[in-house]
Every structure is written in C-alpha cells, then in structure tokens.
PDB file of N, CA and C in Angstrom:
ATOM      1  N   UNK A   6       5.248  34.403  63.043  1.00 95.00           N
ATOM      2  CA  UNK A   6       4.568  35.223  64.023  1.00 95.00           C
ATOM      3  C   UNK A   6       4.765  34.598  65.392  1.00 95.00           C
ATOM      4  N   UNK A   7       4.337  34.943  65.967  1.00 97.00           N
ATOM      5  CA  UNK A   7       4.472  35.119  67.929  1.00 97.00           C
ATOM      6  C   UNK A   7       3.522  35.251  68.416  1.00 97.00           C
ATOM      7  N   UNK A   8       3.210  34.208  69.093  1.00 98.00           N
ATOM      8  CA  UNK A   8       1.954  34.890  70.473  1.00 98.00           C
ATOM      9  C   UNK A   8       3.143  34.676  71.958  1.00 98.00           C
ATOM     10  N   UNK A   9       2.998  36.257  72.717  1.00 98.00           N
ATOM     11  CA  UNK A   9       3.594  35.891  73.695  1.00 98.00           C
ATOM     12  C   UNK A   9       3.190  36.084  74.990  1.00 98.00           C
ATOM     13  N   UNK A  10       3.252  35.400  76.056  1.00 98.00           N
ATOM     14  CA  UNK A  10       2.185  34.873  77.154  1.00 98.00           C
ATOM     15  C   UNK A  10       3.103  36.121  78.133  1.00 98.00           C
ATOM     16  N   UNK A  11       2.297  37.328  78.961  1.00 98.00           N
ATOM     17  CA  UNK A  11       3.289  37.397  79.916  1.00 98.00           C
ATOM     18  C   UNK A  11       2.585  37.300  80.910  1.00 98.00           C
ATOM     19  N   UNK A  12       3.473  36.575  82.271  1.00 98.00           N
ATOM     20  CA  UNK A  12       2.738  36.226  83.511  1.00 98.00           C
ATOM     21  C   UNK A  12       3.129  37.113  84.515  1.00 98.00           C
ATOM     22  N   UNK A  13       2.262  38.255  85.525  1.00 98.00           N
ATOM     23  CA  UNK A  13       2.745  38.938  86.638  1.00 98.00           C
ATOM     24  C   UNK A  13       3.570  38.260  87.325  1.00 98.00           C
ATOM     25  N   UNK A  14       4.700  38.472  88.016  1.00 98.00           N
ATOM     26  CA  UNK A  14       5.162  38.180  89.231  1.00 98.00           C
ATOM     27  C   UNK A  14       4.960  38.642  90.445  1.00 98.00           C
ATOM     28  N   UNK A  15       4.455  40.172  90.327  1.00 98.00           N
ATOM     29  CA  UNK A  15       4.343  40.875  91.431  1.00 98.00           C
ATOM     30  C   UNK A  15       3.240  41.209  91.985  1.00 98.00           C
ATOM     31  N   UNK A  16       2.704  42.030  93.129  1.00 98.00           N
ATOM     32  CA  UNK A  16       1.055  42.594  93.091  1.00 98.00           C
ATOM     33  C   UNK A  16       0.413  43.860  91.840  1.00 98.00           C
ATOM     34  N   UNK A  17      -0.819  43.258  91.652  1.00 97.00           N
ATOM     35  CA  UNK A  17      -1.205  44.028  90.833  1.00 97.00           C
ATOM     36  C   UNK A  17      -0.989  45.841  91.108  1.00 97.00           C
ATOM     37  N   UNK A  18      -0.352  46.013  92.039  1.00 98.00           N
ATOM     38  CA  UNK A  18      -0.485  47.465  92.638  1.00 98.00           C
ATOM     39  C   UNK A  18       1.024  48.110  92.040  1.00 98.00           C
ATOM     40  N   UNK A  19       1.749  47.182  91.809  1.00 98.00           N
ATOM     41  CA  UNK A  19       3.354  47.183  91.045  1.00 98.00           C
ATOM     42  C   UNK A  19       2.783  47.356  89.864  1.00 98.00           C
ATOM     43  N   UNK A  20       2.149  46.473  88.988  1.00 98.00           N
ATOM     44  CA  UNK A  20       1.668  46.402  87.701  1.00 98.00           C
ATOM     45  C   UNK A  20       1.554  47.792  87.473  1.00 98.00           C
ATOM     46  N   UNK A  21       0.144  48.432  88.337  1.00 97.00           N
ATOM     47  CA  UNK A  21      -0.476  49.403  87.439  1.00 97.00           C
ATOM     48  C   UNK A  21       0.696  50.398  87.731  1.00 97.00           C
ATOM     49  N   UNK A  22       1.963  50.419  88.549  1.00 98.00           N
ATOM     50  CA  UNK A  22       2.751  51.526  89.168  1.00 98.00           C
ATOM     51  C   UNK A  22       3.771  51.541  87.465  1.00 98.00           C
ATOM     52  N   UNK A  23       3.659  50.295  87.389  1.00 98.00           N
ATOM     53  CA  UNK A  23       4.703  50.490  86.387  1.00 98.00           C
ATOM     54  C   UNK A  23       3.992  50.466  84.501  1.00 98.00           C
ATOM     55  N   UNK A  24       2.336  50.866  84.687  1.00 97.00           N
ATOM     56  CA  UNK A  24       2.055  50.510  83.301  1.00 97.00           C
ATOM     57  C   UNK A  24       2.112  51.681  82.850  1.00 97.00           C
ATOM     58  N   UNK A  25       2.454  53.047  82.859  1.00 98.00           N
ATOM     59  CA  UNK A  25       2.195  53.919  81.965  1.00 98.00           C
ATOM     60  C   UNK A  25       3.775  53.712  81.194  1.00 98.00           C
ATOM     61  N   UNK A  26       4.748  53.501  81.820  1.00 98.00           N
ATOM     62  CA  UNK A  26       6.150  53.126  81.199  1.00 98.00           C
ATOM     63  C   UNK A  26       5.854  51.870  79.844  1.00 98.00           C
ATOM     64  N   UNK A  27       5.048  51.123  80.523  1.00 98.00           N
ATOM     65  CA  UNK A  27       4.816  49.508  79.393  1.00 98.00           C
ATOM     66  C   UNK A  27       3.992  50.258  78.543  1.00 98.00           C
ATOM     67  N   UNK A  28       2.946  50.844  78.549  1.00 97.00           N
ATOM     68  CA  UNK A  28       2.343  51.202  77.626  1.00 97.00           C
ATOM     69  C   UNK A  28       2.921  51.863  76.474  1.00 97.00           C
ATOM     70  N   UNK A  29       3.870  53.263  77.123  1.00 98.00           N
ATOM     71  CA  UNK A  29       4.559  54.310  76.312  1.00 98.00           C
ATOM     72  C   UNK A  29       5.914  52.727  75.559  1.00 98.00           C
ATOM     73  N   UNK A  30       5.991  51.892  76.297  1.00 98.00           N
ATOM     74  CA  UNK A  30       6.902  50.842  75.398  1.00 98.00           C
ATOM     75  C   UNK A  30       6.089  50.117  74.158  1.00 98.00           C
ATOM     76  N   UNK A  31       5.090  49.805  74.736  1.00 97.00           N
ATOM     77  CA  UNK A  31       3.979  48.525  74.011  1.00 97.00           C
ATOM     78  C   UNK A  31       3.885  49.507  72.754  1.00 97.00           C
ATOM     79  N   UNK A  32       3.565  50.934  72.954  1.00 97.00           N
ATOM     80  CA  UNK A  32       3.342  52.355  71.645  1.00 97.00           C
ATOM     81  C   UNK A  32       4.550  52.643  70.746  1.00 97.00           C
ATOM     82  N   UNK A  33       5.481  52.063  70.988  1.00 97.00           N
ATOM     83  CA  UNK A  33       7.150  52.162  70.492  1.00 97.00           C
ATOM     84  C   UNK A  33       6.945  51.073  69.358  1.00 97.00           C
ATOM     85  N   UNK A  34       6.854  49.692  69.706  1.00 97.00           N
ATOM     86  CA  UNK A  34       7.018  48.765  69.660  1.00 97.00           C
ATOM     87  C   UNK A  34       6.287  48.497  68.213  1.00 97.00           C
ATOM     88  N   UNK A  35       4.827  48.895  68.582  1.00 96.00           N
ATOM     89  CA  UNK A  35       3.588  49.261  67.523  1.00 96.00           C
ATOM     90  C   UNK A  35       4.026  50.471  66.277  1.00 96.00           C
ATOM     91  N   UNK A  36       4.702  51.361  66.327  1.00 97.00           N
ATOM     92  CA  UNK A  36       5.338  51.427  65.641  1.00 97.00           C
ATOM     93  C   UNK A  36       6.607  51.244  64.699  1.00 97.00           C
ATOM     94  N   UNK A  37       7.021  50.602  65.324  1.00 96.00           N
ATOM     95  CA  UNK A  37       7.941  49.947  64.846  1.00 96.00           C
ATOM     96  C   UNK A  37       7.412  48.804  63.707  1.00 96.00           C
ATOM     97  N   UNK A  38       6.555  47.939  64.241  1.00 94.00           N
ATOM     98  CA  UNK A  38       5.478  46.946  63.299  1.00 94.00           C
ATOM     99  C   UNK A  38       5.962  45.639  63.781  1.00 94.00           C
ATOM    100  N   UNK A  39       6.577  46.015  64.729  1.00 96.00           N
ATOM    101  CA  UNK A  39       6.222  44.533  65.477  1.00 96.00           C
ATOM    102  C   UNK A  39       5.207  43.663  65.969  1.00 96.00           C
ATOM    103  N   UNK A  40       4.422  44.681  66.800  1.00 96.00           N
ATOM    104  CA  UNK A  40       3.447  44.116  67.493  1.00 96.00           C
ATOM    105  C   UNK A  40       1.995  44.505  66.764  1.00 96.00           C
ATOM    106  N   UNK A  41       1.301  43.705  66.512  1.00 94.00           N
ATOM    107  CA  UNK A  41       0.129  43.472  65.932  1.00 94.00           C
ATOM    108  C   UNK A  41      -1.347  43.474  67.104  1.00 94.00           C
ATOM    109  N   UNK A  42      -1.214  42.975  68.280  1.00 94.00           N
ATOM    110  CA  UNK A  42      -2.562  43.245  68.672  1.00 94.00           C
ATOM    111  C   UNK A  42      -1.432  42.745  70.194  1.00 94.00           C
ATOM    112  N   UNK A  43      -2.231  43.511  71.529  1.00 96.00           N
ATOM    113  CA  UNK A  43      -1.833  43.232  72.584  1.00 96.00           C
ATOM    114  C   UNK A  43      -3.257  43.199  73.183  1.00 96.00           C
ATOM    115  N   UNK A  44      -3.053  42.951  74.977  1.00 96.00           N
ATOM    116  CA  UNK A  44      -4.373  43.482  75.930  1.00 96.00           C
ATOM    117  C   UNK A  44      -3.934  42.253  77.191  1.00 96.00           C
ATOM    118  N   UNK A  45      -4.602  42.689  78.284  1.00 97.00           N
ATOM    119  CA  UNK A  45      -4.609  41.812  79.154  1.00 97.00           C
ATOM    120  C   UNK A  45      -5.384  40.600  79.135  1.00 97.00           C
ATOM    121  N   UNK A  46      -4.541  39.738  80.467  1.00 98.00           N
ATOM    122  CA  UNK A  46      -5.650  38.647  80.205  1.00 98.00           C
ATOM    123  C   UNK A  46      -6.925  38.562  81.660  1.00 98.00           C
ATOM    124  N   UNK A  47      -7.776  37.808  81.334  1.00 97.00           N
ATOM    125  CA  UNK A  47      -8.887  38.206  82.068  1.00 97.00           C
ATOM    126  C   UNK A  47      -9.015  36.510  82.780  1.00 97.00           C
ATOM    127  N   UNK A  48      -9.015  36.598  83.852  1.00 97.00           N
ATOM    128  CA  UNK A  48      -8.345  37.411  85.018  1.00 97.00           C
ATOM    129  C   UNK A  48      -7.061  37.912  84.946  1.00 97.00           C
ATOM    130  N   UNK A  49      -7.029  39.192  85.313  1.00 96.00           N
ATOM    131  CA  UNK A  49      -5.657  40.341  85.279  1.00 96.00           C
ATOM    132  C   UNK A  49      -4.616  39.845  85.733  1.00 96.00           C
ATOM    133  N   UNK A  50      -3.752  38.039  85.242  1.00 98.00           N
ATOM    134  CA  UNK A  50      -2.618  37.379  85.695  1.00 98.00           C
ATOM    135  C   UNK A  50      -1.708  38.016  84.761  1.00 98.00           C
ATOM    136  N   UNK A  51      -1.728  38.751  83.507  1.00 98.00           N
ATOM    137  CA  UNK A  51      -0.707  39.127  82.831  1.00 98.00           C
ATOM    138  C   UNK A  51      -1.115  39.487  81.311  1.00 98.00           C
ATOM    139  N   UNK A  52      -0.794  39.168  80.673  1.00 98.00           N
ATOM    140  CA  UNK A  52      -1.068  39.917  79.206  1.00 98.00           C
ATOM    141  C   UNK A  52      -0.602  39.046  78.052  1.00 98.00           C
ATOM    142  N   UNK A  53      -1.275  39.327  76.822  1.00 98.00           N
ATOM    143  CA  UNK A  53      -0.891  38.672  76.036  1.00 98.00           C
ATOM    144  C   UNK A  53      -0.832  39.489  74.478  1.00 98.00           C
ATOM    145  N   UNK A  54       0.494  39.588  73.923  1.00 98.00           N
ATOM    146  CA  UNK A  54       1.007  39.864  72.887  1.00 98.00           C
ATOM    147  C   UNK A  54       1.266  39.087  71.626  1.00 98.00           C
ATOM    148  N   UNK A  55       0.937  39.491  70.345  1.00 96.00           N
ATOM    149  CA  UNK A  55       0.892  39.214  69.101  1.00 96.00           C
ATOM    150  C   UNK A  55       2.125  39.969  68.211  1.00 96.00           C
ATOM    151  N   UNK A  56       2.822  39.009  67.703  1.00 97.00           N
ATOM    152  CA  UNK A  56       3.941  40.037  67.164  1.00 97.00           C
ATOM    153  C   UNK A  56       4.445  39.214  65.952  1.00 97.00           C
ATOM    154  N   UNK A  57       5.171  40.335  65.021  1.00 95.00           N
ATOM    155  CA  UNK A  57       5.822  39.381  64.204  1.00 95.00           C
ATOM    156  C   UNK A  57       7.083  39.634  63.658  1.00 95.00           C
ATOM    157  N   UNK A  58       7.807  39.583  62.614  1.00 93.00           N
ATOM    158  CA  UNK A  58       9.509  39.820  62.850  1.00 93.00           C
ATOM    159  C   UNK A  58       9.988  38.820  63.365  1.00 93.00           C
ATOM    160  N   UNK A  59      11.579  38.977  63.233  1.00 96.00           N
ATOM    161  CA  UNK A  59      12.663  38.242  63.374  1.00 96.00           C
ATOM    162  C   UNK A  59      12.382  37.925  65.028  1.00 96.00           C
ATOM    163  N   UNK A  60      12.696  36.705  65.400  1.00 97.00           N
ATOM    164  CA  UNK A  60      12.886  36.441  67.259  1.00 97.00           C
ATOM    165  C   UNK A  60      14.127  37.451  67.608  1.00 97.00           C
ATOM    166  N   UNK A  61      14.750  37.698  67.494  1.00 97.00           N
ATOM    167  CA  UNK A  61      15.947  38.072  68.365  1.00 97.00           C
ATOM    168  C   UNK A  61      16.046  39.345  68.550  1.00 97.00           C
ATOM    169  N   UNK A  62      15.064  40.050  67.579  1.00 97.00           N
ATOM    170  CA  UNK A  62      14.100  41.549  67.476  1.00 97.00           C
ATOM    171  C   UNK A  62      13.168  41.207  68.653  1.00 97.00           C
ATOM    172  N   UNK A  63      12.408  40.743  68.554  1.00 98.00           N
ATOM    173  CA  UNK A  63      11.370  40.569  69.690  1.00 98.00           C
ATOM    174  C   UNK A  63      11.855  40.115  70.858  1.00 98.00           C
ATOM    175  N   UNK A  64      12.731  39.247  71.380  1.00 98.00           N
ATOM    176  CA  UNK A  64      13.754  39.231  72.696  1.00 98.00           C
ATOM    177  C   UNK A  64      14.349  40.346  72.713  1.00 98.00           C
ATOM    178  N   UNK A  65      14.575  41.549  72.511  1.00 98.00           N
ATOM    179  CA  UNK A  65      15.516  42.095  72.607  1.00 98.00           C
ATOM    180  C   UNK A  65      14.155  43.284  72.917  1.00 98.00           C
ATOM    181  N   UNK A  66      13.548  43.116  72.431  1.00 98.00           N
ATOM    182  CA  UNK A  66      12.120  44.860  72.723  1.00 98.00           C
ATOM    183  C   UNK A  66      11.649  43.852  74.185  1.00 98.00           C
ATOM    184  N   UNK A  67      11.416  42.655  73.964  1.00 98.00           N
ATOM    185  CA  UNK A  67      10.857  42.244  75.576  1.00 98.00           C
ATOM    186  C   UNK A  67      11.744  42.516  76.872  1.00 98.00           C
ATOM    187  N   UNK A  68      12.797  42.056  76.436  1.00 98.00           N
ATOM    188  CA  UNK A  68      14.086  42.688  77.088  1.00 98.00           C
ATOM    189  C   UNK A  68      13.583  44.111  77.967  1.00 98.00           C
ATOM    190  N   UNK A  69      13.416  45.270  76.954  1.00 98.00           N
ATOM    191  CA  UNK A  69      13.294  46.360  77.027  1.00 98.00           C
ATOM    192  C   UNK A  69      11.808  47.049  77.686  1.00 98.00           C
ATOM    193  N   UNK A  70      11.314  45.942  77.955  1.00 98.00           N
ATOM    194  CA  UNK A  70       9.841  45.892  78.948  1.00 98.00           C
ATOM    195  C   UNK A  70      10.132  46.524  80.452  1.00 98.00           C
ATOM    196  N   UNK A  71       9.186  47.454  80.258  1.00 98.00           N
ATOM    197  CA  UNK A  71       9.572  48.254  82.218  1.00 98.00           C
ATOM    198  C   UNK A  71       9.276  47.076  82.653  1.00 98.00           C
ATOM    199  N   UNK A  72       8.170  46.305  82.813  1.00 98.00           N
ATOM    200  CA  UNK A  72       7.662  45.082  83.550  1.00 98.00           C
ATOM    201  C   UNK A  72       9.146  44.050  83.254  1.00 98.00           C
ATOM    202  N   UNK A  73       9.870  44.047  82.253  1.00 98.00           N
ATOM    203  CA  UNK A  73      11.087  42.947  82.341  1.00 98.00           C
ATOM    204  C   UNK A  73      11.772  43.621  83.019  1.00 98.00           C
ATOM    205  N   UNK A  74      12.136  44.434  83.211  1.00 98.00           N
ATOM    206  CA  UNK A  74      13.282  45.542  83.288  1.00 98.00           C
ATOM    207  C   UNK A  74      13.295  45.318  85.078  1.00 98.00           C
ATOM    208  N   UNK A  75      11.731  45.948  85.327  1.00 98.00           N
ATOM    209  CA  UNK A  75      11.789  45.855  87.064  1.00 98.00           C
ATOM    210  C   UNK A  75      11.514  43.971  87.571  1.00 98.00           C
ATOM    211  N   UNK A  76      11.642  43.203  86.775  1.00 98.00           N
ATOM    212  CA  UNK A  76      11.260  41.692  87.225  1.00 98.00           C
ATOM    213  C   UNK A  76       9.622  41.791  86.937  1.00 98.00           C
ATOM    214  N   UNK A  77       8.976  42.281  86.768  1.00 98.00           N
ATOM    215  CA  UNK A  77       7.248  42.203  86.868  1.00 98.00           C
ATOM    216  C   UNK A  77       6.615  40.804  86.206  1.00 98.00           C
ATOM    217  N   UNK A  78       7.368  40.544  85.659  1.00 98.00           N
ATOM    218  CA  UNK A  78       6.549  39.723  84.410  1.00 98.00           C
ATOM    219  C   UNK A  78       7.847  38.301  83.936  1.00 98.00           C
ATOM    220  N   UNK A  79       7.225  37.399  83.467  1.00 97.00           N
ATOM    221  CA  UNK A  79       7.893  36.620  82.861  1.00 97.00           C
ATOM    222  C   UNK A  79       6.827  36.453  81.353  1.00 97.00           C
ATOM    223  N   UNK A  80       8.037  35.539  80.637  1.00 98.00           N
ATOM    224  CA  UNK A  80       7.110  36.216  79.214  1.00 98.00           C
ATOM    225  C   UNK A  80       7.689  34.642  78.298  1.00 98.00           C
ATOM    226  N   UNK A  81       6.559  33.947  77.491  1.00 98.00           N
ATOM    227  CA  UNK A  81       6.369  32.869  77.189  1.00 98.00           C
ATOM    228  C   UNK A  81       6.583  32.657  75.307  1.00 98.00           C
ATOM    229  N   UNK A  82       7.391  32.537  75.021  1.00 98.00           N
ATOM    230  CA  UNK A  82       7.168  33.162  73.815  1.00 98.00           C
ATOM    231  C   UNK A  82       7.025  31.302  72.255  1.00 98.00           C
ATOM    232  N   UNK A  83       6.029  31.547  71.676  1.00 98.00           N
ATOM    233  CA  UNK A  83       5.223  31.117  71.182  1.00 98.00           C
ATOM    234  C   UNK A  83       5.680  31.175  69.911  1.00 98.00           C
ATOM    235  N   UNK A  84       6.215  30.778  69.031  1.00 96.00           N
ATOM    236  CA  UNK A  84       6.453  30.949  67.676  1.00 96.00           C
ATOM    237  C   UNK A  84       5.340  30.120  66.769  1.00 96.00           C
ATOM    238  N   UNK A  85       4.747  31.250  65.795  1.00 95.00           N
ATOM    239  CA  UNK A  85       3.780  30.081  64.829  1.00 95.00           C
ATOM    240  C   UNK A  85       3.952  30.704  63.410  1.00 95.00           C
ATOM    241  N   UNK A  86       3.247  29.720  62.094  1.00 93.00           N
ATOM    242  CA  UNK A  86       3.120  29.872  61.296  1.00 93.00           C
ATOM    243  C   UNK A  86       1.835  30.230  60.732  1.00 93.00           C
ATOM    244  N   UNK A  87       1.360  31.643  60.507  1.00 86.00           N
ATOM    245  CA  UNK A  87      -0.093  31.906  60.320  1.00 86.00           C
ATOM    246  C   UNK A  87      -0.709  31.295  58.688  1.00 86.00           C
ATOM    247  N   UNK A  88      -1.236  30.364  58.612  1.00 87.00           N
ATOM    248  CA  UNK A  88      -1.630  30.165  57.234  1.00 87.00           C
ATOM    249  C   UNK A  88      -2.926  30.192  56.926  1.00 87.00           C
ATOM    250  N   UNK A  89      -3.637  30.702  58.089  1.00 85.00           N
ATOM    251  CA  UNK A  89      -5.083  30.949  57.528  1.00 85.00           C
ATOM    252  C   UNK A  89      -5.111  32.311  58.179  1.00 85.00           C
ATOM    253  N   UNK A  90      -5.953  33.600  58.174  1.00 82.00           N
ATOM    254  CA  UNK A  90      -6.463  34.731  58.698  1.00 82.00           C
ATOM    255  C   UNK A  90      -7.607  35.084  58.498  1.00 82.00           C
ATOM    256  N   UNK A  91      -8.308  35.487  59.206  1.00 83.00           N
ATOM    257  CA  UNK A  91      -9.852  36.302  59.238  1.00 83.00           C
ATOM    258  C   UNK A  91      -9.794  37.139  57.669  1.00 83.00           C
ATOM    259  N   UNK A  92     -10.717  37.490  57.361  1.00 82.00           N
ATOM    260  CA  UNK A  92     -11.084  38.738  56.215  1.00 82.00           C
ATOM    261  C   UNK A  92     -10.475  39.734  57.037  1.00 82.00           C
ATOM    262  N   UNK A  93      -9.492  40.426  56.345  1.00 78.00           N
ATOM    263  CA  UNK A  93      -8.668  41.750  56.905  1.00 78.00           C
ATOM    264  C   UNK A  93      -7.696  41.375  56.974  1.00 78.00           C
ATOM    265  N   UNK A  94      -7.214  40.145  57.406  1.00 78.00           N
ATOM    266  CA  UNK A  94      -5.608  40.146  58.059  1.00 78.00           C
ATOM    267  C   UNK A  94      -4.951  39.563  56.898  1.00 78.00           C
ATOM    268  N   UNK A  95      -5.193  39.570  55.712  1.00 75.00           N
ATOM    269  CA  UNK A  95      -4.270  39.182  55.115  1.00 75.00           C
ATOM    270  C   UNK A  95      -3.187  39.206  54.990  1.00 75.00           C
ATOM    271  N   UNK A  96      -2.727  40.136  55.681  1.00 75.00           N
ATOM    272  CA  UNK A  96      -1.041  41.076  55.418  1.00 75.00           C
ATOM    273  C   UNK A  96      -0.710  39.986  56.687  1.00 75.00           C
ATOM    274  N   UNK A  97      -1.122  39.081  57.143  1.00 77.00           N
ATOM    275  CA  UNK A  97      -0.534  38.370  58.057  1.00 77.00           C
ATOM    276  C   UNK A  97      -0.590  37.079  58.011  1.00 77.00           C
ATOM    277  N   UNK A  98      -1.024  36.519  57.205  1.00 71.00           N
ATOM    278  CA  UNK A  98      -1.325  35.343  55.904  1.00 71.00           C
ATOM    279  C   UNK A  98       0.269  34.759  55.553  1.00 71.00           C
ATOM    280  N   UNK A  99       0.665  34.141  56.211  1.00 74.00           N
ATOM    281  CA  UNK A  99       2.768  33.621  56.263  1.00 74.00           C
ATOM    282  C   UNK A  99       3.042  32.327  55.041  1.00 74.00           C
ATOM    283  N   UNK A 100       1.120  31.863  54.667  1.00 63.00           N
ATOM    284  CA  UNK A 100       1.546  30.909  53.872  1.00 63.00           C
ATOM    285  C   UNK A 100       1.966  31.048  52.381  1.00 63.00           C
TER     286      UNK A 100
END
C-alpha cells in the first residue's frame, strides 16, 4: 500500500480552479481500486491519498493528475506494508 503526501505549489485560487478536473480524476481512479481513502490536509497545504496496487500503476494515474499535469502539486509517495487494520479493513490486511 501507499500513503501519498501531495503538497500545493500554487495559490489556493489555482487549486480550487483546477479541482473539479482532480476530483472527476480522484472518481476514475476509485474505480479502478486503486485508491482507498483520499481528502485534504488541514491546513489546506495539499492532500493526502491512500492507495494500493502495483507503484508504476500509481506513478503513472499521479502522472495523470490535473494538479500534476498543470504543476499544482508535488506528490510524496510512501510505500508500506499494512499488517494490522481496524475492524472492516480487512481486505487491506497485506500480512
């Protein structure tokens, strides 16, 4: 699995210009079954994504980020091994 950090580059006024594109991506993505839980981070410096699949699948959809696409964002990417999960997430249980 993946936690991946993304950091604005630009003013938040770019952000929201370009989030209905990230969203209609972030909704692609989620079906696909990559991405498992997203949301911003608080304070509104950027966002943070949960994903799982192959890396070079997930570089390649970040790639495909309006926010990568127009420069908006840089993006931190986190590789882990989940071996414990809450009640529910079992299906995400890697051990």
């Amino acid at each position: 699995m993946f936690v991946v950090s993304l950091n604005y580059k630009v003013p938040l006024a770019e952000i929201d210009r370009l989030a209905p594109a990230h969203v209609e991506w972030l909704t692609a993505c989620y079906a696909e079954g990559i991405f498992v839980a997203s949301g911003p981070k608080r304070p509104r410096t950027g966002g943070v994504i949960i994903a799982r699949g192959p890396r070079d699948v997930l570089v390649a959809r970040l790639a495909a980020d309006p926010f990568a696409k127009a420069g908006a964002a840089d993006y931190d990417i986190t590789e882990f091994t989940a071996r414990m999960t809450a009640a529910g997430l079992d299906a995400f249980n890697e051990a």
